[in-house]
Coordinates of C-alpha atoms (C1' of nucleotides) in Angstrom, one line a residue:
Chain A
X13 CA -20.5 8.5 -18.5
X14 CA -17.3 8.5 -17.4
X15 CA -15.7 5.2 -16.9
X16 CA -15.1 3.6 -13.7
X17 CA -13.1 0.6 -11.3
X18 CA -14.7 -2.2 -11.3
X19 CA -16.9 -2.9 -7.6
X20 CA -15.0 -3.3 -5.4
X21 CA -12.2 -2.3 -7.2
X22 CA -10.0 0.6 -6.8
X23 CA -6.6 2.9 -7.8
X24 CA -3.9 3.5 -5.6
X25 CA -2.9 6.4 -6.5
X26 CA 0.8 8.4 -6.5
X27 CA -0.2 9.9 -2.9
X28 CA -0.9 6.4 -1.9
X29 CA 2.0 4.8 -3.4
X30 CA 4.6 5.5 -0.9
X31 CA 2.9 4.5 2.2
X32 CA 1.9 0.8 0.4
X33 CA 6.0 0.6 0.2
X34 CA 6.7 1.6 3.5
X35 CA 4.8 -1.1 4.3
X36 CA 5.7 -3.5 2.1
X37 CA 9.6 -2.5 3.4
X38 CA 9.2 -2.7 7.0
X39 CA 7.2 -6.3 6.3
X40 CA 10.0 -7.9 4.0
X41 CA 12.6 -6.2 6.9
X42 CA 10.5 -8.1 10.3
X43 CA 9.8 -11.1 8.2
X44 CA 13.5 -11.5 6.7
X45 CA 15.6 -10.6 9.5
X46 CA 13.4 -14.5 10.9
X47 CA 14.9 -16.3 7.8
X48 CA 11.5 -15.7 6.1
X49 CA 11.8 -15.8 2.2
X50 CA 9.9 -13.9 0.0
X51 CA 7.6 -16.2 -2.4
X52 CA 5.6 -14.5 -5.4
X53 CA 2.9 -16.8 -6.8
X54 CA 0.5 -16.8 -9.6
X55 CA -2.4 -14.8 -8.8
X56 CA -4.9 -17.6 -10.3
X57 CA -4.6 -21.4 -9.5
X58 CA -6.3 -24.6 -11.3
X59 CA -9.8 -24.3 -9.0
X60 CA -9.2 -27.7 -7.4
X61 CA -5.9 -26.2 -5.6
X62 CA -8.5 -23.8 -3.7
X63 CA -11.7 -26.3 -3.8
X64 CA -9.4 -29.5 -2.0
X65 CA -7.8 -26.5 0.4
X66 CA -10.8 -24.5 1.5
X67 CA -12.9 -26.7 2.8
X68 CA -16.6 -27.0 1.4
X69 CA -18.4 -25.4 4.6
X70 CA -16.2 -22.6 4.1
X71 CA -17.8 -19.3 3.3
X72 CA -15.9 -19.0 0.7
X73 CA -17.4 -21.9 -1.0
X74 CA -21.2 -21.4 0.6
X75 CA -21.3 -18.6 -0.1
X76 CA -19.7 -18.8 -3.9
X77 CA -17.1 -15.8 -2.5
X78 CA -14.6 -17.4 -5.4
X79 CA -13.9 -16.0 -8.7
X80 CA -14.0 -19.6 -11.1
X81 CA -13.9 -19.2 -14.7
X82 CA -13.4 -21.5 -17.9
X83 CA -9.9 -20.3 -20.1
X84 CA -10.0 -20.8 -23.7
X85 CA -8.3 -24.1 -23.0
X86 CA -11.4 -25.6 -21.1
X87 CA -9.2 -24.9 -17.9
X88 CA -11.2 -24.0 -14.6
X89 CA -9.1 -22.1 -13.1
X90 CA -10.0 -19.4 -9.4
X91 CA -8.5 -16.3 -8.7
X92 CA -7.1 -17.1 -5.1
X93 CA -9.2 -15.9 -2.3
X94 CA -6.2 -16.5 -0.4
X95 CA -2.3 -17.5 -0.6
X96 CA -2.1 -20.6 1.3
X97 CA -3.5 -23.3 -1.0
X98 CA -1.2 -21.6 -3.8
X99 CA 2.1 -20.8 -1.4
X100 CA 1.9 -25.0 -0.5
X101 CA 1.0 -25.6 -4.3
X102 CA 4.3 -24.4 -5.0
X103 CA 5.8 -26.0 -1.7
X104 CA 4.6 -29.2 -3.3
X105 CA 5.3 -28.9 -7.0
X106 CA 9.2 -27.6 -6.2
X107 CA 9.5 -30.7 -3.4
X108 CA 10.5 -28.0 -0.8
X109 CA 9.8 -30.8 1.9
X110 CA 13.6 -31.3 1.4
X111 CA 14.5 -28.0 1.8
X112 CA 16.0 -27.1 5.3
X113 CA 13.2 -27.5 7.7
X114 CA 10.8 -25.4 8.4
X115 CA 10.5 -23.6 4.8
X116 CA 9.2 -20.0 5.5
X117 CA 8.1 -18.0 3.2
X118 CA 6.0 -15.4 2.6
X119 CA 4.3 -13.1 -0.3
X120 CA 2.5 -9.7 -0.7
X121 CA -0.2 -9.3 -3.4
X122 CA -4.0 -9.4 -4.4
X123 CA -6.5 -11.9 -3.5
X124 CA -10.0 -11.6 -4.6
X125 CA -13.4 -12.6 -3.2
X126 CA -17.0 -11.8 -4.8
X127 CA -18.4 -10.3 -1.6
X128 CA -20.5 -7.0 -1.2
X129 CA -18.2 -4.4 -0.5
X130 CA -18.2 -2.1 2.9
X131 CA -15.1 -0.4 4.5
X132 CA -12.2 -2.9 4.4
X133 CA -13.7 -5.1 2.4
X134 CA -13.3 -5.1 -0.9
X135 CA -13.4 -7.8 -4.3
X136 CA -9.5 -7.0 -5.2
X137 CA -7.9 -6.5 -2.0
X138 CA -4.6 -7.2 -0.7
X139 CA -2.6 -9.7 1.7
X140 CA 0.8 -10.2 3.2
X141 CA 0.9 -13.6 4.2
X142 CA 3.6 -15.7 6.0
X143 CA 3.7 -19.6 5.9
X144 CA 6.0 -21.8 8.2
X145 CA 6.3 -25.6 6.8
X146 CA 7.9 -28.4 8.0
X147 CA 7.8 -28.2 11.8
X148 CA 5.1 -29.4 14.2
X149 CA 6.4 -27.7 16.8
X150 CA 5.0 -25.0 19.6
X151 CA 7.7 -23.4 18.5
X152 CA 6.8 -22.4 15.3
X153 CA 3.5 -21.5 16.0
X154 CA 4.1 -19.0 18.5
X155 CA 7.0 -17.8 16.2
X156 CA 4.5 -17.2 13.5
X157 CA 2.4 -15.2 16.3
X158 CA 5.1 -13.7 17.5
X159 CA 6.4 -12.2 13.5
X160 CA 2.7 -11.2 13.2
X161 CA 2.6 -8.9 15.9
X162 CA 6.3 -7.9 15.4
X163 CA 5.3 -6.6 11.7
X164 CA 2.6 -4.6 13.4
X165 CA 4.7 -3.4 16.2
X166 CA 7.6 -2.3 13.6
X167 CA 4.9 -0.4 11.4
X168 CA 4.4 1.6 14.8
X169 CA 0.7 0.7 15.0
X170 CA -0.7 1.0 18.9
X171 CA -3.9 -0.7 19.6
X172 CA -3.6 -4.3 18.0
X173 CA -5.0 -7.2 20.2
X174 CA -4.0 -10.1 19.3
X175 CA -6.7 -13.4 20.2
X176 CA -4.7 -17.0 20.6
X177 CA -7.3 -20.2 21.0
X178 CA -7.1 -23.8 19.3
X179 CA -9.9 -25.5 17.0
X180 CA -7.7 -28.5 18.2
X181 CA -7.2 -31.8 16.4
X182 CA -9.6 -33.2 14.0
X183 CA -11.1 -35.2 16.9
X184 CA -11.3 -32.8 19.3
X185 CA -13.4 -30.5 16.3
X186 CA -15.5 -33.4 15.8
X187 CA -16.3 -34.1 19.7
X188 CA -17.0 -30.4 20.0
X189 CA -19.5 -30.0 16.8
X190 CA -21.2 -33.7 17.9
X191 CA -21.5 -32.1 21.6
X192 CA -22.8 -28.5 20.3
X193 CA -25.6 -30.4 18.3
X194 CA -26.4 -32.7 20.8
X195 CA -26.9 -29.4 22.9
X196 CA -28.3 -26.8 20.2
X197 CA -30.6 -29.0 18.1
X198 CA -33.3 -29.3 20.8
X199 CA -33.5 -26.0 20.9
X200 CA -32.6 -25.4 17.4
X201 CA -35.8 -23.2 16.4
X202 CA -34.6 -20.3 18.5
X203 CA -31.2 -20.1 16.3
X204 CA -31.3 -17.5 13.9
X205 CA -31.5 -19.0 10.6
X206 CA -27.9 -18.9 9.6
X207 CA -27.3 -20.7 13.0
X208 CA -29.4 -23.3 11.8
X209 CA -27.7 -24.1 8.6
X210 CA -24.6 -24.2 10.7
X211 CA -25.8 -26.4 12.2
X212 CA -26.1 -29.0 9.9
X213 CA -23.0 -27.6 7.9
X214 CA -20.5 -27.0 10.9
X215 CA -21.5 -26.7 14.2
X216 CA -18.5 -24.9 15.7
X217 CA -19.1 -22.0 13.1
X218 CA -22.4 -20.9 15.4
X219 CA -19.9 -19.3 17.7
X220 CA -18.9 -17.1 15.3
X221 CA -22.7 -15.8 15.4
X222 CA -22.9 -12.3 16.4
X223 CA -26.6 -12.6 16.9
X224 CA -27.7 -11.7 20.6
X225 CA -30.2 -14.9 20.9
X226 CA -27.8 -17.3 19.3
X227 CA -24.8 -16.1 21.6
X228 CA -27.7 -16.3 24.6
X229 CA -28.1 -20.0 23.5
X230 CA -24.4 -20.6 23.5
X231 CA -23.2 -18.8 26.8
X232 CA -23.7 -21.8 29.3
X233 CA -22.3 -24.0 26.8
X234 CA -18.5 -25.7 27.1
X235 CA -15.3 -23.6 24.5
X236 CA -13.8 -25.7 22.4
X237 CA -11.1 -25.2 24.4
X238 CA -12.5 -26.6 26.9
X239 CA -12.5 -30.3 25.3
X240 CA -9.7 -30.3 23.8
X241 CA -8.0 -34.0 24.1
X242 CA -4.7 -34.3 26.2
X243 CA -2.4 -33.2 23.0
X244 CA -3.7 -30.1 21.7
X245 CA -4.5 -29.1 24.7
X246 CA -0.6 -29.9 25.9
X247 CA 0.8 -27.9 22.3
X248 CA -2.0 -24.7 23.5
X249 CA -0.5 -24.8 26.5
X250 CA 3.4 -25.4 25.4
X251 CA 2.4 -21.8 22.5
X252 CA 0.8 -20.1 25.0
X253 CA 4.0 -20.6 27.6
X254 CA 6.0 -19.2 24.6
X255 CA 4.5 -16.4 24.2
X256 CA 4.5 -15.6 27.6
X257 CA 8.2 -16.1 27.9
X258 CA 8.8 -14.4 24.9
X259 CA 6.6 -10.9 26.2
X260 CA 4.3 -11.1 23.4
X261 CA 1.0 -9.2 24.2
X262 CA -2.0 -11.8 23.6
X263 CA -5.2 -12.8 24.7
X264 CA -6.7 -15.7 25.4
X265 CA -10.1 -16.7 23.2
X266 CA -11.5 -20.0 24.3
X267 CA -14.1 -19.7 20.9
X268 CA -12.0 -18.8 18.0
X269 CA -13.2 -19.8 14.8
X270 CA -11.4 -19.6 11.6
X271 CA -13.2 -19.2 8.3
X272 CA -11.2 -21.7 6.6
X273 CA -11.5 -25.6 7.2
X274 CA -8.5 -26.5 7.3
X275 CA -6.9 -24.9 10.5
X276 CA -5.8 -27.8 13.4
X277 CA -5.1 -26.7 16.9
X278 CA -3.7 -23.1 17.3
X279 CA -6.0 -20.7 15.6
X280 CA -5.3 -16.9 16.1
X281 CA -7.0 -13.1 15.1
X282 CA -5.0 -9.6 15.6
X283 CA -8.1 -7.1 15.8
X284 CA -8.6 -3.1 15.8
X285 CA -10.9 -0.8 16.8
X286 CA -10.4 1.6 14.4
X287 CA -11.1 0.2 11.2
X288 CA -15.3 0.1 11.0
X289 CA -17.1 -3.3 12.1
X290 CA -14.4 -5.2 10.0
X291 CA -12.1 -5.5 13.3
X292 CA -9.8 -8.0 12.3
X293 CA -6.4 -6.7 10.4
X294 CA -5.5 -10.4 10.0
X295 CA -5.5 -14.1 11.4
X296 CA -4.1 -17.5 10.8
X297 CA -3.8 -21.0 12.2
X298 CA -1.9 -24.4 12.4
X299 CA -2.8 -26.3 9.0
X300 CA -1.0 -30.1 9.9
X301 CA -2.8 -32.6 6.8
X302 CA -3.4 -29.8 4.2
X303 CA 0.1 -30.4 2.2
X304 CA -0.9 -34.2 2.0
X305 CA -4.7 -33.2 1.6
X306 CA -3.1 -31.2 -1.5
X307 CA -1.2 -34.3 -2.9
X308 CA 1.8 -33.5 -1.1
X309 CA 3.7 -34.7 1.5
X310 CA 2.3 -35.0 5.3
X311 CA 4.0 -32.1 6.7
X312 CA 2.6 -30.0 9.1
X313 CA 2.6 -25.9 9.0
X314 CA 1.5 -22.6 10.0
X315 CA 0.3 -20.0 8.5
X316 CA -1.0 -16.1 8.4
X317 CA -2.3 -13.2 6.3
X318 CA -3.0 -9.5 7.1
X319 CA -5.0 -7.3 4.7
X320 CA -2.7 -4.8 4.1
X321 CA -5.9 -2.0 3.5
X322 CA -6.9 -2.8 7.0
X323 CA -3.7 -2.1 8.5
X324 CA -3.4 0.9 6.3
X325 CA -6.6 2.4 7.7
X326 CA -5.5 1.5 11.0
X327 CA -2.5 3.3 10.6
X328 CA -3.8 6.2 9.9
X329 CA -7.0 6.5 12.2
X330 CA -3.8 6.0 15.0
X331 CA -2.2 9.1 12.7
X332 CA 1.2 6.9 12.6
X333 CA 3.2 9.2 10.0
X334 CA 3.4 7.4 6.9
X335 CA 5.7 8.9 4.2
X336 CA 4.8 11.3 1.5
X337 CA 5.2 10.8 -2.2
X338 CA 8.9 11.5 -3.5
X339 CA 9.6 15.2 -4.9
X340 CA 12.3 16.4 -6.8
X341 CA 15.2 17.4 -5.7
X342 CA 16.1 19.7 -8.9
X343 CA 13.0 20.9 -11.8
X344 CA 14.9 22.6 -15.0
X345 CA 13.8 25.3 -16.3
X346 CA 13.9 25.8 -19.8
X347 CA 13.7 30.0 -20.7
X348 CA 14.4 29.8 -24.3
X349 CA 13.7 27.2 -27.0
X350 CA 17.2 26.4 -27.2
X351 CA 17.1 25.3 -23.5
X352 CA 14.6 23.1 -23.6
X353 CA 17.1 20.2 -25.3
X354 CA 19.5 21.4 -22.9
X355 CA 18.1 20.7 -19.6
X356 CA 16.6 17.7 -20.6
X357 CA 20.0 16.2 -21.5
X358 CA 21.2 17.9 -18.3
X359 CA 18.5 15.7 -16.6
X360 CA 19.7 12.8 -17.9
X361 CA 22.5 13.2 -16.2
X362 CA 21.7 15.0 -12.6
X363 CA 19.4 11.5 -12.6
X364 CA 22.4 9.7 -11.9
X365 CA 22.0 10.7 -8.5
X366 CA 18.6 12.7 -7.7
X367 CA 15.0 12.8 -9.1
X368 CA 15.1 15.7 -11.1
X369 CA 12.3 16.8 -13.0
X370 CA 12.2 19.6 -16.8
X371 CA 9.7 21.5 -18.2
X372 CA 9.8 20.5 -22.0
X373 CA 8.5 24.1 -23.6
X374 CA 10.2 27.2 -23.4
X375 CA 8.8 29.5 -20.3
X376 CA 9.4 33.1 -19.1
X377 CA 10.6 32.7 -15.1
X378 CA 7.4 33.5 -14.2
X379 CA 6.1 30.0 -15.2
X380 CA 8.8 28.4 -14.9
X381 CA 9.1 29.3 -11.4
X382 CA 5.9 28.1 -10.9
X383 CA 5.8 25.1 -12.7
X384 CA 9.2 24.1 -10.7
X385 CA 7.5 25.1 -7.4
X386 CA 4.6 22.8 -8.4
X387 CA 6.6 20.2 -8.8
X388 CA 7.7 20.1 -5.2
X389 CA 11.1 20.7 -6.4
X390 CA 13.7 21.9 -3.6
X391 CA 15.4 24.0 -6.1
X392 CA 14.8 25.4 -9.7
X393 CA 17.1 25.8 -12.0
X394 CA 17.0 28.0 -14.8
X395 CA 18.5 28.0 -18.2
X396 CA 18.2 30.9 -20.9
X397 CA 20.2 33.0 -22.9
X398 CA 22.4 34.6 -20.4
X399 CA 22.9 31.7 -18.4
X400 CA 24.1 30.2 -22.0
X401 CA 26.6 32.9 -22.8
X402 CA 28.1 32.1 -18.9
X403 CA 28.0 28.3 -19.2
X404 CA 26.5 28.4 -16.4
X405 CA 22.7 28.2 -14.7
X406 CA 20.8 29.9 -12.3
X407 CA 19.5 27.3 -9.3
X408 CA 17.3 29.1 -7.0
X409 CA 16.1 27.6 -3.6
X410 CA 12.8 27.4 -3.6
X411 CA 12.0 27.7 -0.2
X412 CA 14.5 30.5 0.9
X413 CA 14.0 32.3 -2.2
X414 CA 17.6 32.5 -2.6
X415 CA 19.4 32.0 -6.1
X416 CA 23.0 32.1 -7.6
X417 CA 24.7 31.9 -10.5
X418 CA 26.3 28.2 -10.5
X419 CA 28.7 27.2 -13.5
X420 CA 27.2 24.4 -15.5
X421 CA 30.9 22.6 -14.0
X422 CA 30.0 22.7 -11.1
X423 CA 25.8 22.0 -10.5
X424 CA 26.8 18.3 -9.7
X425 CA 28.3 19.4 -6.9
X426 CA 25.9 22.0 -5.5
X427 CA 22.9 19.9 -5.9
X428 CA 24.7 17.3 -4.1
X429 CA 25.5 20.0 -1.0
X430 CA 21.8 20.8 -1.4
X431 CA 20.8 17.1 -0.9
X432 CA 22.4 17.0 1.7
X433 CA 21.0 19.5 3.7
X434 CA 18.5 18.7 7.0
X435 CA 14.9 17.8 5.2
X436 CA 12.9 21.1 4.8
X437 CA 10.7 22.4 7.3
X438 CA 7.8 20.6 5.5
X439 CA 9.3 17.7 6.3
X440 CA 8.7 16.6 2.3
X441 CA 11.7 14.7 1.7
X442 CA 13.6 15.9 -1.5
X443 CA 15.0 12.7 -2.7
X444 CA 15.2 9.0 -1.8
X445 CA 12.0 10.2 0.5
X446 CA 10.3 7.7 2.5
X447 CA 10.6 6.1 6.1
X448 CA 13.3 3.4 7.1
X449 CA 12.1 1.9 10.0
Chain B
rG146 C1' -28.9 -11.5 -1.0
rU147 C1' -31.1 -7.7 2.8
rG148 C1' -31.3 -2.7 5.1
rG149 C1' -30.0 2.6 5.6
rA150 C1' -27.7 6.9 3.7
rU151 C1' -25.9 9.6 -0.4
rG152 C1' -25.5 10.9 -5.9
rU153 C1' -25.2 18.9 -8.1
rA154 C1' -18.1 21.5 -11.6
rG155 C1' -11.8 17.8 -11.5
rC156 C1' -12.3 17.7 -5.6
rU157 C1' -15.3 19.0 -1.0
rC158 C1' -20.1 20.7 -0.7
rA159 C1' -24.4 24.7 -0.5
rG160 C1' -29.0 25.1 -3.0
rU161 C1' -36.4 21.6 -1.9
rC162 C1' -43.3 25.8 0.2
rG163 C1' -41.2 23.6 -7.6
rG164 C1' -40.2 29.7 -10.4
rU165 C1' -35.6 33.7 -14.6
rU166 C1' -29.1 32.6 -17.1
rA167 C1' -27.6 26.4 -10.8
rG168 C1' -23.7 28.6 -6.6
rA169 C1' -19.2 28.6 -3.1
rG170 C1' -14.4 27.1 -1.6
rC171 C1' -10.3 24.5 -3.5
rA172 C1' -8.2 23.0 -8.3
rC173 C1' -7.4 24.6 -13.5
rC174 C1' -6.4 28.6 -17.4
rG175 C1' -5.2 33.8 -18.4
rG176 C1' -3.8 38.8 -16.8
rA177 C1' -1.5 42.4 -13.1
rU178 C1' 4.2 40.6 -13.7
rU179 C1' 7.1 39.1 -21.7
rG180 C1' 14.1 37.3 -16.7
rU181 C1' 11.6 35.5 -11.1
rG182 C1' 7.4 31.1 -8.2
rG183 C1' 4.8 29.9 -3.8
rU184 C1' 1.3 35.3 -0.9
rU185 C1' -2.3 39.1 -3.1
rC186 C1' -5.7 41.3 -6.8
rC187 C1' -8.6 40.9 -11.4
rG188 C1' -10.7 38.0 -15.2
rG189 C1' -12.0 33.2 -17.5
rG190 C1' -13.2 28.1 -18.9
rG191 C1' -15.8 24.1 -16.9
rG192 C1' -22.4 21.2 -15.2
rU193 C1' -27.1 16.7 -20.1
rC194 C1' -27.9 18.6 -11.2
rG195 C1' -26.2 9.8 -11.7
rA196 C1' -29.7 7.7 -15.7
rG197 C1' -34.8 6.9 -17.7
rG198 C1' -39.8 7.9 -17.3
rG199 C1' -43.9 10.7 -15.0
rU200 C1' -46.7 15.0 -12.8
rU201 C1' -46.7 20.4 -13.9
rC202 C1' -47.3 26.5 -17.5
rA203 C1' -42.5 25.4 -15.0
rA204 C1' -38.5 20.0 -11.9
rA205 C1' -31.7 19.9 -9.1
rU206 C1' -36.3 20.3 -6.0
rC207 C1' -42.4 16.2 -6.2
rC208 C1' -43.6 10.8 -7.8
rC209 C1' -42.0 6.0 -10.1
rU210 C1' -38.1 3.0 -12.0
rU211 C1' -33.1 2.1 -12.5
rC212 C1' -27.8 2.5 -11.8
rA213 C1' -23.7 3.8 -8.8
rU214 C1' -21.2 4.9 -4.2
rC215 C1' -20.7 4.6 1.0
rC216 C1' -22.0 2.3 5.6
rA217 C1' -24.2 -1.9 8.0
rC218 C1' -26.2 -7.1 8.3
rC219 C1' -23.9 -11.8 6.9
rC220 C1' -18.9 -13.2 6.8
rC221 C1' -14.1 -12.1 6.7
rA222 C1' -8.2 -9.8 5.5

RNA sequence: GUGGAUGUAGCUCAGUCGGUUAGAGCACCGGAUUGUGGUUCCGGGGGUCGAGGGUUCAAAUCCCUUCAUCCACCCCA
């Protein structure tokens, strides 16, 4: 049997590569040019960081979606589910509360949850995720919004709709779950049975029910936003008016619900179409109390993540042009055995400026013209006996068919002329490839 | 955890009233073409038909079990 990724699991391949870094570019370009700073994290935490962050009605937690194990040093330790709790770990154990206010950083990597696996899902899969710290104000959280639909905009991906509501304050949640059991218990046997553990659990998670009956039952009912107490319903309206001003597209959703416990007041969702029945691409919220629920200071902050395999398969059901991998701009051709040393130091030293690729046995033009057209190479060069005796080599274009003698003096300069040229009609960039957006 | 679909060559897939040595396209290797590739032509290698068991003279094909993958429920990125 041949082995294979773990569930859940998978490669990116070479293909893949270059459209993970086009992405990874245009994000570190949107988010920097907003004084966001790039913060790279451990990829496990001690388990209480993500147990005291969560919140224990949390999926992630009810459902046992985290990845705890025992080191050999009786540590219990969790692979994060998510970047928050870790990001304000580190916002806390560096003291960055007196760092110019707000702190923003952000961070690209895996995050892992033990859930069953369908398209966009996956155990290993990966985030970019933005955190704002310090700052209470509207402000920030419709600057976060705003960064989060900027990234999308600047990746070129059409059809994002972007969902802005408020859980509100911790009062406000409580009012609302005390009012939706006060109206759903009565009638709690016609609740689907997830619904009903909600119940108990967290109310205010039953609106996340896709379950016709359940949504039935829910429909004459009051929003959270509805009740929301005089100031959260006064910073809504103050993000809202931001937005607004600013021109960002949103819409309104008076029953968002965020997975995590922890979110206060502005909760928001960016959704697709395209990417299977996981719609959402990525989502976040206000967190005010979880730096001093995590031993920290009481700051307040704001927060988001996008799966970056969801935005990925967006992008490409929209058929945005994402770039290919890198090909050379040069392969060496080796004719004799003597060669074969020879263009591999000449290589080394074309590399100084271009990818340039070698065969390392001797070939006869026939296969060496091949093997440099399977490359991808723009050009082949060739290097035998005659060339020897001339000093020189023989680079042949590999698209025009062309070729000429060039002294060995004087390839520098040539491939340099041929680098330069327009991108071939392929549009497979020979060197330094990719898309700067 | 539950449901559905699918597992045949490196890849994408044909192939079931059960019947000889299991096929195609692409990919790979060689030759035409030992100093000229990508096109073309010729040839070749490569398969315990996901695994295990059963029925049968005979199983890729029928039955049972099991595993995996995909999709969906749930939930989320």
């Amino acid at each position: 049997m041949r082995p294979s990724a773990v569930k859940g699991t998978y490669d990116i391949l070479p293909d893949d590569q270059p459209r993970w870094r086009a992405l990874l570019r245009t994000t570190a370009r949107v988010l920097g040019r907003a004084g966001v700073d790039e913060i790279t994290t451990p990829v496990f935490e001690h388990r209480e960081v993500f147990d005291k962050s969560v919140g224990e009605s949390a999926d992630l937690v009810v459902q046992k979606e985290m990845y705890t194990f025992e080191d050999r040093g009786g540590r219990w330790l969790t692979l994060r589910p998510e970047f928050t709790a870790g990001v304000l770990r580190a916002f806390i154990e560096h003291g960055m509360h007196t760092w110019p206010t707000p702190v923003k950083l952000w961070s690209a990597g895996p995050a892992f949850r033990a859930e069953n696996v369908q398209r966009g899902r996956f155990r290993q899969f990966h985030q970019v995720n933005c955190e704002l710290v310090g700052s209470a104000s509207a402000l920030l959280d419709a600057e976060a919004i705003a960064l989060l639909v900027d990234t999308f905009t600047a990746l070129g991906l059409p059809g994002v709709h972007v969902k802005v509501g408020s859980v509100g304050d911790p009062e406000d949640r409580e009012r609302y779950n005390a009012y939706l059991r006060e109206a759903l218990v009565p009638q709690q046997q016609a609740l689907s049975e997830a619904s009903r553990e909600r119940l108990r659990l967290n109310p205010l998670r039953i609106l996340d029910s896709k379950d016709a009956g359940d949504q039935a039952l829910l429909a004459p009912l009051a929003r959270p936003l509805d009740m929301l107490a005089h100031a959260a319903r006064e910073h809504f309206d103050a993000v809202t008016d931001t937005l607004s001003a600013w021109g960002v597209p949103f819409e309104l959703d008076a029953s968002i619900v965020r997975g995590l416990d922890y979110y206060r007041r502005t909760a928001f969702e960016v959704h697709h179409a395209g990417i299977g029945a996981q719609s959402a691409l990525g989502g976040g919220g206000r967190y005010d109390g979880l730096v001093a629920n995590l031993g920290g200071p009481d700051v307040p902050g704001i927060g988001w993540a996008f799966g970056i395999e969801r935005v990925l398969d967006a992008l490409e059901g929209e058929g945005v042009a994402l770039p290919a991998r890198e090909r050379a701009l040069a392969y060496l051709v080796a004719l004799d055995q003597e060669a074969v040393a020879e263009v591999a130091q000449l290589a080394r030293s074309l590399r100084a400026e271009h990818r340039v690729e070698h065969g390392y046995v001797a070939r006869n033009p026939g296969k060496g013209l091949r093997d440099a057209d399977r490359s991808g190479a723009r050009v082949a060069v060739l290097r035998g006996s005659r060339e020897r005796e001339a000093g020189a080599v023989v680079v042949k274009d590999l698209r025009t068919g062309e070729q000429l003698v060039v002294a060995l003096d004087d390839l520098a300069e040539h491939l340099r002329v041929v680098a330069s040229e327009a991108p071939t009609a392929d549009g497979i960039p020979t060197t330094g490839g990719g898309v700067a957006r």
